[in-house]
Short mmCIF file of C-alpha atoms and ligand atoms in Angstrom, two decimals:
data_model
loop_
_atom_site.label_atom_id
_atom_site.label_comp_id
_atom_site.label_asym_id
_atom_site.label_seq_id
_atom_site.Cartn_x
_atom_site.Cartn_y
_atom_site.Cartn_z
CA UNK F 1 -17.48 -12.22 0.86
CA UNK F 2 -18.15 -9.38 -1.47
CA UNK F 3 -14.96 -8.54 -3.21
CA UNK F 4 -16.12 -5.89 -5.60
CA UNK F 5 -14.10 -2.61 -6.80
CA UNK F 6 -10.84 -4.22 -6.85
CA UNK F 7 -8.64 -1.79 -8.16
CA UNK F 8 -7.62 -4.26 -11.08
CA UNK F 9 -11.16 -5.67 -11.76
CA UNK F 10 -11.51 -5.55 -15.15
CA UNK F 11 -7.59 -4.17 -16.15
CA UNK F 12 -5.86 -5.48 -19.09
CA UNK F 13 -2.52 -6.01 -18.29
CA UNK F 14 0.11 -6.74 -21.34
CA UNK F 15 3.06 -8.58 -19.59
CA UNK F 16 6.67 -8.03 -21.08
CA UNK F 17 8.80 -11.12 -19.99
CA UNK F 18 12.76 -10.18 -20.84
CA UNK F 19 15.90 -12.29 -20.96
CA UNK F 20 17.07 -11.81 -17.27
CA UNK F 21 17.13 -14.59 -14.39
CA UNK F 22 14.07 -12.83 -12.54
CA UNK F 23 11.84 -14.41 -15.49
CA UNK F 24 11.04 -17.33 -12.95
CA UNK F 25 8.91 -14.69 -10.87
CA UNK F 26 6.93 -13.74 -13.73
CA UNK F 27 4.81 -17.02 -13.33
CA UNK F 28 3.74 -15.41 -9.35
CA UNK F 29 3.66 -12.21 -10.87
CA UNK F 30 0.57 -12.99 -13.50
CA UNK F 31 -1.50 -15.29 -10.71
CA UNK F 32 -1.20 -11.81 -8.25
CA UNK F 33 -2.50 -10.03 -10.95
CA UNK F 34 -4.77 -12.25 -12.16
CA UNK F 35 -6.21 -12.76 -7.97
CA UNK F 36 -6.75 -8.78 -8.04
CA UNK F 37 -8.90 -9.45 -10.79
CA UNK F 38 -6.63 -7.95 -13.97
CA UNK F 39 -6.66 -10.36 -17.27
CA UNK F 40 -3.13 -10.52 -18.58
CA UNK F 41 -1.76 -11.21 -22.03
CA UNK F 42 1.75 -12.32 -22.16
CA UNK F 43 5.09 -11.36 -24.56
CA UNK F 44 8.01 -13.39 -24.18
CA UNK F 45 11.48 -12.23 -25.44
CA UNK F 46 13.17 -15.41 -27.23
CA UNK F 47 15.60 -15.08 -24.53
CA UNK F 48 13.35 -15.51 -21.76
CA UNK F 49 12.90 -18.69 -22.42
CA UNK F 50 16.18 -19.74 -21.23
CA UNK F 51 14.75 -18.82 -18.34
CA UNK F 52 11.05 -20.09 -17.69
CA UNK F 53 9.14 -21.93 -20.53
CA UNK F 54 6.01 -20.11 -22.41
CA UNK F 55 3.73 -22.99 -20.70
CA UNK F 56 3.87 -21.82 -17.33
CA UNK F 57 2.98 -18.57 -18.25
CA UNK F 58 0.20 -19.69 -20.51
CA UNK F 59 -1.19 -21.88 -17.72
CA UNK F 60 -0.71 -19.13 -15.25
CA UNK F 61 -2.24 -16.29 -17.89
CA UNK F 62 -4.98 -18.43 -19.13
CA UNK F 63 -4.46 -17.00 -22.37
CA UNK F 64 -1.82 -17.93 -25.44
CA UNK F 65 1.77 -16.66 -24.96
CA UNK F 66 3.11 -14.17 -27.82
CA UNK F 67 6.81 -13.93 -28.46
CA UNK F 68 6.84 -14.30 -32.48
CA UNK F 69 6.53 -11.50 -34.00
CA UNK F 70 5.62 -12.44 -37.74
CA UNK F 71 3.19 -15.24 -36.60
CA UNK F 72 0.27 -12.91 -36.69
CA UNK F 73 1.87 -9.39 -39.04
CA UNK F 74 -0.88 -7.31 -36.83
CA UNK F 75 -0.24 -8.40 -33.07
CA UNK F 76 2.24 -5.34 -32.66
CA UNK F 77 -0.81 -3.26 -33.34
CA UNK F 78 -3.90 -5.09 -31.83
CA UNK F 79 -1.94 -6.55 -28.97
CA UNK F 80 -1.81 -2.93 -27.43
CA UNK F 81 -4.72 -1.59 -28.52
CA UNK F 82 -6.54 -3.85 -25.83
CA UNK F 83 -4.03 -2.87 -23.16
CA UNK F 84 -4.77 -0.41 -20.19
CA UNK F 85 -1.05 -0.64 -19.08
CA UNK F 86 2.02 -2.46 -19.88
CA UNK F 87 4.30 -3.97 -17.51
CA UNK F 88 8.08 -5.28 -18.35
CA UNK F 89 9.07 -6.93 -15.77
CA UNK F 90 12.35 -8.24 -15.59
CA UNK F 91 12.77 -5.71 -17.80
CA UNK F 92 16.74 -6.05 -18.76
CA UNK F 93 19.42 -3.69 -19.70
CA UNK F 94 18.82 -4.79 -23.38
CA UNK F 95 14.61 -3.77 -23.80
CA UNK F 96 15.52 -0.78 -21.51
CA UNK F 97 18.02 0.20 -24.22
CA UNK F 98 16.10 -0.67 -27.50
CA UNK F 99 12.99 0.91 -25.61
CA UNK F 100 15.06 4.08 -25.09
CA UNK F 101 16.43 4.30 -28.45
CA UNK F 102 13.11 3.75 -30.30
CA UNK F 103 14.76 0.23 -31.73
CA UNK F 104 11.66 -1.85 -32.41
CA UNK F 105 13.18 -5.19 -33.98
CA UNK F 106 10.90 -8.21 -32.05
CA UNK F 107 7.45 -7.91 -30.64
CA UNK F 108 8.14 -6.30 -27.20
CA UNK F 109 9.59 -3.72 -28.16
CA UNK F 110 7.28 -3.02 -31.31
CA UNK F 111 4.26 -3.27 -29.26
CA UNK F 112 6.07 -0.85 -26.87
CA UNK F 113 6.38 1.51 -29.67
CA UNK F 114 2.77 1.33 -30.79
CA UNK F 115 1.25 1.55 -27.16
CA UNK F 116 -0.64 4.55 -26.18
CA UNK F 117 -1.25 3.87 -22.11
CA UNK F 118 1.25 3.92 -19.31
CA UNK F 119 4.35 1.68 -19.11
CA UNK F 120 5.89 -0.20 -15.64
CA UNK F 121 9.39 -1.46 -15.83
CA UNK F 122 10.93 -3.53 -12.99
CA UNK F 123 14.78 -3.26 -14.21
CA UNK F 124 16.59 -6.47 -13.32
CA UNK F 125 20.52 -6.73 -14.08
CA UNK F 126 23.85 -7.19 -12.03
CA UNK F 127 25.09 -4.59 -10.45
CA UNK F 128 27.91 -3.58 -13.09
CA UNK F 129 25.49 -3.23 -15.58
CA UNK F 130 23.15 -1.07 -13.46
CA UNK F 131 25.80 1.68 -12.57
CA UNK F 132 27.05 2.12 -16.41
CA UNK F 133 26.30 5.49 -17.34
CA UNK F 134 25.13 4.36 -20.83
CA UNK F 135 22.43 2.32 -19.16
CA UNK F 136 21.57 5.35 -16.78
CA UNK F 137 20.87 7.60 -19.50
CA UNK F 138 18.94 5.25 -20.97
CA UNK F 139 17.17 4.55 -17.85
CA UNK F 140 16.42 8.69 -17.64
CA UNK F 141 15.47 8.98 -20.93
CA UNK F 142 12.28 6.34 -20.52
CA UNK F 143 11.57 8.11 -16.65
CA UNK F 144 11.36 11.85 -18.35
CA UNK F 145 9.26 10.33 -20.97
CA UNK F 146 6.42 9.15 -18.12
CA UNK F 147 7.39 5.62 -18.27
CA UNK F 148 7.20 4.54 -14.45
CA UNK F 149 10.03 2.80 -12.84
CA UNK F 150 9.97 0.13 -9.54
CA UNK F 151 12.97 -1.05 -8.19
CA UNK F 152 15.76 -2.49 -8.62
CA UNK F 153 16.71 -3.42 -4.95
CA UNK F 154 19.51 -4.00 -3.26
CA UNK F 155 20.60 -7.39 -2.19
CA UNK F 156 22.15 -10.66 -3.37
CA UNK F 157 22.44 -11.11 -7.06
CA UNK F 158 22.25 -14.00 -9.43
CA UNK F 159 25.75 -14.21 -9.95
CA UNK F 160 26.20 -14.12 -6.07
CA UNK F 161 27.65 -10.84 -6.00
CA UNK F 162 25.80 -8.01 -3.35
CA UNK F 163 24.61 -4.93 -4.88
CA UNK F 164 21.75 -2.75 -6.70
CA UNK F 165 19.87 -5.35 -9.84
CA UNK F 166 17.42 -7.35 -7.68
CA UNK F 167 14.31 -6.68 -9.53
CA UNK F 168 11.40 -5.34 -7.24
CA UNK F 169 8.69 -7.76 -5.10
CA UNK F 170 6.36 -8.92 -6.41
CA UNK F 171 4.29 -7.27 -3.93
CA UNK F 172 5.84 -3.87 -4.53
CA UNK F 173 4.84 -4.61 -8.34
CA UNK F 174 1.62 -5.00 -7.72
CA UNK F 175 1.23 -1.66 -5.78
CA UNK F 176 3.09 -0.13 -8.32
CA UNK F 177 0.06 -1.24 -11.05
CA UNK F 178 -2.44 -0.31 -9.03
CA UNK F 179 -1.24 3.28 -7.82
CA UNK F 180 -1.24 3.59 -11.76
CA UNK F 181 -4.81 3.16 -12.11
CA UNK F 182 -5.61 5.43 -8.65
CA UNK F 183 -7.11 8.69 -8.38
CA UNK F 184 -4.63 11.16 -6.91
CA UNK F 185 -6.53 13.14 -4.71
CA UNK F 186 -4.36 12.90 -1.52
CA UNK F 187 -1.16 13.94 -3.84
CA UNK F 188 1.51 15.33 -1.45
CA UNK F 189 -0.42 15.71 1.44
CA UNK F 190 0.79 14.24 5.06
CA UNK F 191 -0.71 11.97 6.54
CA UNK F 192 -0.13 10.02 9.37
CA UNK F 193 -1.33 6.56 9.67
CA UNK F 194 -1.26 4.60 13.33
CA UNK F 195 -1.92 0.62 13.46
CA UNK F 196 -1.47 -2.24 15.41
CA UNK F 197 -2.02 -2.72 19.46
CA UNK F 198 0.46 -1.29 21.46
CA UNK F 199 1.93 -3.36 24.58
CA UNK F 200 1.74 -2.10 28.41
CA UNK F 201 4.72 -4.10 29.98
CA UNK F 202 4.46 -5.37 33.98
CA UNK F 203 7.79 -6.51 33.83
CA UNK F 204 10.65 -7.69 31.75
CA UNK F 205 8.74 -10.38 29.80
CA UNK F 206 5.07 -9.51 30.45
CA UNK F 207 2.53 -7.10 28.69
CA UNK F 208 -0.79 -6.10 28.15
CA UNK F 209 -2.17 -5.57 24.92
CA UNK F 210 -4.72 -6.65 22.61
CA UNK F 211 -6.27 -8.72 19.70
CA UNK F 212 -5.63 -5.93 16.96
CA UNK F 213 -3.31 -7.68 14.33
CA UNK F 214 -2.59 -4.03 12.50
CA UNK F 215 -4.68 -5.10 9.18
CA UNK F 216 -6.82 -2.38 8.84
CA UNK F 217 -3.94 0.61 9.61
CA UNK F 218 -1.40 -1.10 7.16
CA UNK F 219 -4.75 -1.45 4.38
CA UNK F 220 -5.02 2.52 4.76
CA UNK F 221 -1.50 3.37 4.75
CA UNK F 222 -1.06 1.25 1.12
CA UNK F 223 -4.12 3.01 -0.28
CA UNK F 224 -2.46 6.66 0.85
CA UNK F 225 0.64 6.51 -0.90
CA UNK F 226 -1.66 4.20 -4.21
CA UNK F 227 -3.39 7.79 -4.28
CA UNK F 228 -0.04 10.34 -3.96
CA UNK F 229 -0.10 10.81 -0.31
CA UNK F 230 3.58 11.31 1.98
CA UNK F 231 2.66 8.54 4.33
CA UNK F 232 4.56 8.46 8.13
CA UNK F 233 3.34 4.81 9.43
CA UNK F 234 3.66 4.80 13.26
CA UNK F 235 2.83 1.07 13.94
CA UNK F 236 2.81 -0.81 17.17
CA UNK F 237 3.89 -4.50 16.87
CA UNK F 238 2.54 -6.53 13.78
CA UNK F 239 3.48 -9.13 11.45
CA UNK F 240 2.61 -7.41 8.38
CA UNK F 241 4.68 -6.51 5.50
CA UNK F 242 5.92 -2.76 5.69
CA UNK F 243 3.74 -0.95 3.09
CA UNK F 244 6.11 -0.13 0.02
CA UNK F 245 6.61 3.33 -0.41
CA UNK F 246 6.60 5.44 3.27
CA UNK F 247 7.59 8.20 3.89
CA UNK F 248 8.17 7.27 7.40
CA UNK F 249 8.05 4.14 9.53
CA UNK F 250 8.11 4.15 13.04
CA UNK F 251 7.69 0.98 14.84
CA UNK F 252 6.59 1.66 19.03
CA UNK F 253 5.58 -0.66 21.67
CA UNK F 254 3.96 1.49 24.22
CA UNK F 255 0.53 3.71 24.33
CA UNK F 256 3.52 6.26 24.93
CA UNK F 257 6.06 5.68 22.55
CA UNK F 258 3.36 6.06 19.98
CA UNK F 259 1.42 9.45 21.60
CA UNK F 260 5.33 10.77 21.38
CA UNK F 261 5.94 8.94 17.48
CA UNK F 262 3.08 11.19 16.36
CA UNK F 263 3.65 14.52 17.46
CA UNK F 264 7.33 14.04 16.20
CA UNK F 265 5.67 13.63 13.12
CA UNK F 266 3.11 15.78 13.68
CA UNK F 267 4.16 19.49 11.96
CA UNK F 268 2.10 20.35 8.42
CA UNK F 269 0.53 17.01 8.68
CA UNK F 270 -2.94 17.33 7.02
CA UNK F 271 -4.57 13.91 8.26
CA UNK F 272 -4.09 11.60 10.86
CA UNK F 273 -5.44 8.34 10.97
CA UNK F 274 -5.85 6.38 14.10
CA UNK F 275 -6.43 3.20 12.95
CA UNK F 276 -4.31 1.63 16.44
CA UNK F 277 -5.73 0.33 19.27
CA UNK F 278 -3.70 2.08 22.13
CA UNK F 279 -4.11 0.41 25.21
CA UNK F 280 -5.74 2.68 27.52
CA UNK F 281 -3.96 1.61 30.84
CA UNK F 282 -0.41 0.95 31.56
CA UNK F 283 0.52 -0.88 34.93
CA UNK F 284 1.56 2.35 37.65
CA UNK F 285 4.74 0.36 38.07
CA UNK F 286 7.11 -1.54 35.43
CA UNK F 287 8.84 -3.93 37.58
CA UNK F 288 12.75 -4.22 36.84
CA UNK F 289 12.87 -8.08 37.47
CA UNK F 290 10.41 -10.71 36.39
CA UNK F 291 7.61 -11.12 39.11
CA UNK F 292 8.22 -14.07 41.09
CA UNK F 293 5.05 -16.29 41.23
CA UNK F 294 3.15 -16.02 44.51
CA UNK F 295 -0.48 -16.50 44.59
CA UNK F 296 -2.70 -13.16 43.96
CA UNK F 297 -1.41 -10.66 42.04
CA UNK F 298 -2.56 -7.27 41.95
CA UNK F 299 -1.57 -4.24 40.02
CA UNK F 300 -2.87 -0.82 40.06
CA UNK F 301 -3.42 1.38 36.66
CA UNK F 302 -2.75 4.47 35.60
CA UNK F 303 -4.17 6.04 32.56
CA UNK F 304 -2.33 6.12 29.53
CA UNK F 305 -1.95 9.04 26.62
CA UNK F 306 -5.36 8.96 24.77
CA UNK F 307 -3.46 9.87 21.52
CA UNK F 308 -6.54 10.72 19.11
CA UNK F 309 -8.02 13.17 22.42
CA UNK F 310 -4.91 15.42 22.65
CA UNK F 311 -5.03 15.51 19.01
CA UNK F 312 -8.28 16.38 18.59
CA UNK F 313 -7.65 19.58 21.33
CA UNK F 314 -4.93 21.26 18.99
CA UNK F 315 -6.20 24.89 18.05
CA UNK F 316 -4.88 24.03 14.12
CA UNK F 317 -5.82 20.21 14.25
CA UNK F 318 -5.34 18.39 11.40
CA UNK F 319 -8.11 16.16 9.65
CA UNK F 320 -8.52 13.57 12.64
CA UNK F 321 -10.15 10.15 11.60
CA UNK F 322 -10.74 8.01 14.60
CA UNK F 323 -12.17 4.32 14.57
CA UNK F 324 -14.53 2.53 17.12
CA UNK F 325 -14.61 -0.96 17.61
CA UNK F 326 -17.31 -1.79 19.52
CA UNK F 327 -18.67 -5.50 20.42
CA UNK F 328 -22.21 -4.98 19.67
CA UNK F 329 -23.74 -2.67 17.07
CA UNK F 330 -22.87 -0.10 19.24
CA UNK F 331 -23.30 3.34 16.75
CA UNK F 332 -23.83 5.54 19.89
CA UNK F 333 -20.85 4.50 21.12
CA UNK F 334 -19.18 5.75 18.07
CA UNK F 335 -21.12 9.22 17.53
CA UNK F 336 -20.53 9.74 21.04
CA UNK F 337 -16.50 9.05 20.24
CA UNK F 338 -16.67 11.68 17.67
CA UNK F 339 -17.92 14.68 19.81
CA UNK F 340 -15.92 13.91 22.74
CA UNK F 341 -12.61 13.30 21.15
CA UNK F 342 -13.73 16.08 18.44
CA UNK F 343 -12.80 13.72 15.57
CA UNK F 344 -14.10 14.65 11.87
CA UNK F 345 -15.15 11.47 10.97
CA UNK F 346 -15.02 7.97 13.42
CA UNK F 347 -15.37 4.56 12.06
CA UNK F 348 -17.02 2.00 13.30
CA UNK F 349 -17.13 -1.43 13.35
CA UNK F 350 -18.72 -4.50 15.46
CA UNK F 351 -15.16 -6.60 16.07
CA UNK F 352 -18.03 -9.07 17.22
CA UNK F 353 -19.91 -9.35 13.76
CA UNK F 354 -18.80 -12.21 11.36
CA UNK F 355 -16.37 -11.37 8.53
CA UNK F 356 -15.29 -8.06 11.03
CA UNK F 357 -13.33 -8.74 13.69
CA UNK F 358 -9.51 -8.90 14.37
CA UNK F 359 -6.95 -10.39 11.94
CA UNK F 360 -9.15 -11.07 9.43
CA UNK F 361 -8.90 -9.29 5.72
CA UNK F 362 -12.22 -8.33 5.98
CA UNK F 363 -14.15 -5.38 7.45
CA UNK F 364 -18.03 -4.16 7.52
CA UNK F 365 -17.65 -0.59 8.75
CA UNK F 366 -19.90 2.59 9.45
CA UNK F 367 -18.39 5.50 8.34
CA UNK F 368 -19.56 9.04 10.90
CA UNK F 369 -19.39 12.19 10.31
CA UNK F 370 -21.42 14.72 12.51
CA UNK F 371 -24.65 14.76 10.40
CA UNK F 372 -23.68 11.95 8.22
CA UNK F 373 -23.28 8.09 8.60
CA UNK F 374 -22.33 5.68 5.38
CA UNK F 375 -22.66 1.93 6.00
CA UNK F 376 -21.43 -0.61 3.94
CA UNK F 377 -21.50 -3.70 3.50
CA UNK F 378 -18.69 -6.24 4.13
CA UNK F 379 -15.44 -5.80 1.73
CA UNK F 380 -12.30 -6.43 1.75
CA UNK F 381 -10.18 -4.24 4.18
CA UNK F 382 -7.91 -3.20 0.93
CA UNK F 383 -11.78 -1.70 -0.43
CA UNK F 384 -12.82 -0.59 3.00
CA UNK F 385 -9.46 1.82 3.25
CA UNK F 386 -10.82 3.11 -0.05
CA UNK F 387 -13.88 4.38 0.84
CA UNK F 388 -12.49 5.93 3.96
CA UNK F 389 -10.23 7.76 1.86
CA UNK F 390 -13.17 8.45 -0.37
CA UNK F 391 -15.02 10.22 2.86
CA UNK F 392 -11.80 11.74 3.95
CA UNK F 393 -11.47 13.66 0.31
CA UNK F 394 -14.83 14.81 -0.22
CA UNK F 395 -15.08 15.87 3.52
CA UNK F 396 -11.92 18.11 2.84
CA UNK F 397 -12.59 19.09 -0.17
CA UNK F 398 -16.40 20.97 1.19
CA UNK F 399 -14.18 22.00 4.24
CA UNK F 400 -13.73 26.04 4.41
CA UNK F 401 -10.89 27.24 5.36
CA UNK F 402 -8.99 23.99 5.28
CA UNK F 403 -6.56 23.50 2.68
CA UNK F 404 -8.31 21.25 -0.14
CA UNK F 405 -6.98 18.02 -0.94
CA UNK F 406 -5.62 19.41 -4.50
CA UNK F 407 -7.31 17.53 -7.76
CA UNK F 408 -4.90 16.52 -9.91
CA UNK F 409 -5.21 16.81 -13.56
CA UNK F 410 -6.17 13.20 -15.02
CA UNK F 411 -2.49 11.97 -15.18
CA UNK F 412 -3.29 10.71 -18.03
CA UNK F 413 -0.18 10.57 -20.53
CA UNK F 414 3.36 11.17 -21.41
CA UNK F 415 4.72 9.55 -24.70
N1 CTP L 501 -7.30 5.99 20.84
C1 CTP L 501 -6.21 6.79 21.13
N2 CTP L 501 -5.53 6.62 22.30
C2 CTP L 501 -5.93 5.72 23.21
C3 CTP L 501 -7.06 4.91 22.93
C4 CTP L 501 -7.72 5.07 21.75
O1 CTP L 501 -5.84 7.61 20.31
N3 CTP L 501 -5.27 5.58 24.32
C5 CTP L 501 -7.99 6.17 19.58
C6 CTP L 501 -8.06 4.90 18.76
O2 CTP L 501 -6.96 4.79 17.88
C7 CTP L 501 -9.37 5.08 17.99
C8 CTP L 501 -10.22 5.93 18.92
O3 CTP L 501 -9.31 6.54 19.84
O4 CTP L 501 -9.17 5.79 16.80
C9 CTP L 501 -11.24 5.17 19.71
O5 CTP L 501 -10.63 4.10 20.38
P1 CTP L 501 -11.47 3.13 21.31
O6 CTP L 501 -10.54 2.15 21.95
O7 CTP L 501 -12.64 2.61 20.55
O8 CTP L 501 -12.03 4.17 22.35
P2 CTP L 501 -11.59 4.52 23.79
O9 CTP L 501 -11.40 5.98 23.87
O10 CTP L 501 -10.43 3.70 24.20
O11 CTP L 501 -12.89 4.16 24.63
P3 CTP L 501 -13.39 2.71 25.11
O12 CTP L 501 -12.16 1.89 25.42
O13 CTP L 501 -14.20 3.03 26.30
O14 CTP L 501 -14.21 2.14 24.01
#
């Protein structure tokens, strides 16, 4: 499988480990970075390691574990000179307050002080602590300085108790790093994302539907909102994890309930997506009562709502982006789908082709426009969603008449 472009290929990652119960997730936290292809150096506060011991990290890290900050006089320096961003996560009330006040007495919060790049901080802290208004204001003063902030969430604490502290997933971590290091050309802009199969019920407890696990809809809503996009997620049923950071999530079962989802949604929305499979038919009946088993059965069809169609008949359509899987290497299929359901661009792929079909992470897609076609080879369906994105910008952006997606000033800096 090629696996290139990761978004942290390459990334130096400097991770600050603080004094707070949420330490033991650190250990996950470097192998997910290290997986997307960052390298991370470590700092451990001394109390941290009441918490998880500087071997696990160094195992996980693959590189030594700083804490000391005398055992080399110039670490505080050269430490974040080789950093692209720094992450402090659990970050406790206690860094969050020396970072805030410009105290720089161990090697966190020295290195913070000397570190030119953009910060993360995952807060983790009971609940009481949280809502003081001394840690608030020093919880504003690092936000108006640039410094980004994930989490805290709401749940059970450490000490039992049920409030705001938790710090943030993992996952939501992650995302957080790499909509860092993203371009922002879909910042503020709408878009609506659709994913997953939808179901076509006979009766009570059976359906139609079909093979479409939702991978490649849920890929493209993460990478809108990684680069600044308002994302509504209308998905049909899936297993995945909800993408952190909608705007909008609308879960459907029916070709019907998701036609209707999206033109709820629909007003200034400036792309949609169809990444779902909609079934096309829905039985002309829904029994009431479970069929009762007797020999043939036959039901008769009716069409349902072709969604991306009615869309693409609107007089002020937004950007439509359509998909075609096709078994077979079917292209004409897909150029044909363009015209007819006036699409802007229509992506296919061959669901038949190895490393490309359904529920797998991977994708080898075509990308059409009307004069254009872009095929790539296979990637991951994170790096696939990417360069759809990539085609979606630069189509809009040579669009007259359409609103450009806007170009945001390198967002480079804040301290
Ligand atoms: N689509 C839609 N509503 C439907 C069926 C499909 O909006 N009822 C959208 C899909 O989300 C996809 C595009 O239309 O973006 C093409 O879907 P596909 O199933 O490949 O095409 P169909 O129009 O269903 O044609 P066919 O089944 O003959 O391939």
């Amino acid at each position: 499988m090629k696996n290139k472009k990761k978004v942290l290929k390459n990334k130096k990652i400097l991770l600050g480990v603080a004094g707070g119960v949420a330490a033991y997730k650190s250990v996950d936290l470097v192998r997910r970075l290290k997986d997307e292809g960052a390298s991370v150096n470590v700092i451990m506060t001394d109390a941290s390691k009441n918490f998880i011991t500087p071997l696990s990290l160094e195992i996980a890290a693959g590189n030594k574990v700083y804490s000391n900050l005398f055992d080399d006089p110039m670490s505080h320096i050269n430490l974040p000179k080789e950093t692209d961003i720094m992450l402090i996560a659990p970050a406790t009330a206690n860094i969050i307050g020396k970072f805030a006040n410009g105290i720089a007495d161990d090697l966190l919060s020295t290195c913070f002080l000397s570190f030119k790049g953009r910060v993360v901080i995952a807060p983790s802290m009971n609940w009481r602590m949280y809502d003081n208004p001394i840690f608030q204001e020093n919880l504003r003063r690092l936000t108006a300085y640039g410094i980004i902030q994930v989490g805290p969430d709401k749940g059970t604490l450490a000490c039992g108790e049920e409030g705001i502290g938790r710090m943030a997933d993992v996952s939501e971590i992650i995302e957080t790093i790499k909509s860092a290091f993203s371009k922002k050309d879909f910042f503020k802009k709408k878009v609506i994302v659709t994913a997953g199969p939808t179901r076509e019920y006979l009766d009570p407890v059976r359906f139609l539907s079909n093979r479409s696990s939702g991978k490649m809809g849920y890929a493209l809503a993460r990478a809108c909102i990684r680069r600044g996009a308002e994302v509504i997620l209308v998905s049909g049923p899936s297993n995945i994890e909800k993408p952190h950071g909608l705007k909008a999530f609308h879960t459907v079962e029916t070709t019907r309930e998701m036609r209707d989802e999206v033109f709820k949604s629909l007003p200034a929305t400036d792309v949609v997506i169809m990444a779902a499979a909609p079934a096309d038919f829905s039985p002309e009946k829904e029994e009431k009562a479970k069929i009762e088993k007797s020999g043939r059965l036959s039901v008769n069809f009716k069409s349902a709502p072709d969604i991306l169609s009615e869309l693409g008949k609107l007089k002020n359509k937004p950007f439509l982006v359509g998909f075609a899987a096709e078994t077979g290497r079917r292209l004409d299929r897909a150029k044909e789908k363009l015209i007819r359901k006036n699409a802007d661009i229509v992506v296919f792929n061959d669901v038949t082709a190895p490393c490309s079909g359904f529920d797998v992470d991977t994708n080898k897609i075509t990308i059409i426009r009307k004069n254009k076609e872009l095929s790539l080879p296979v990637m991951t369906k994170d790096n696939a969603a990417e360069a759809i994105l990539d085609a979606v910008s630069g189509a809009i952006g040579k669009q007259g008449g359409r609103q450009p997606i806007r170009k945001l000033r390198a967002n480079r800096r804040r301290r």
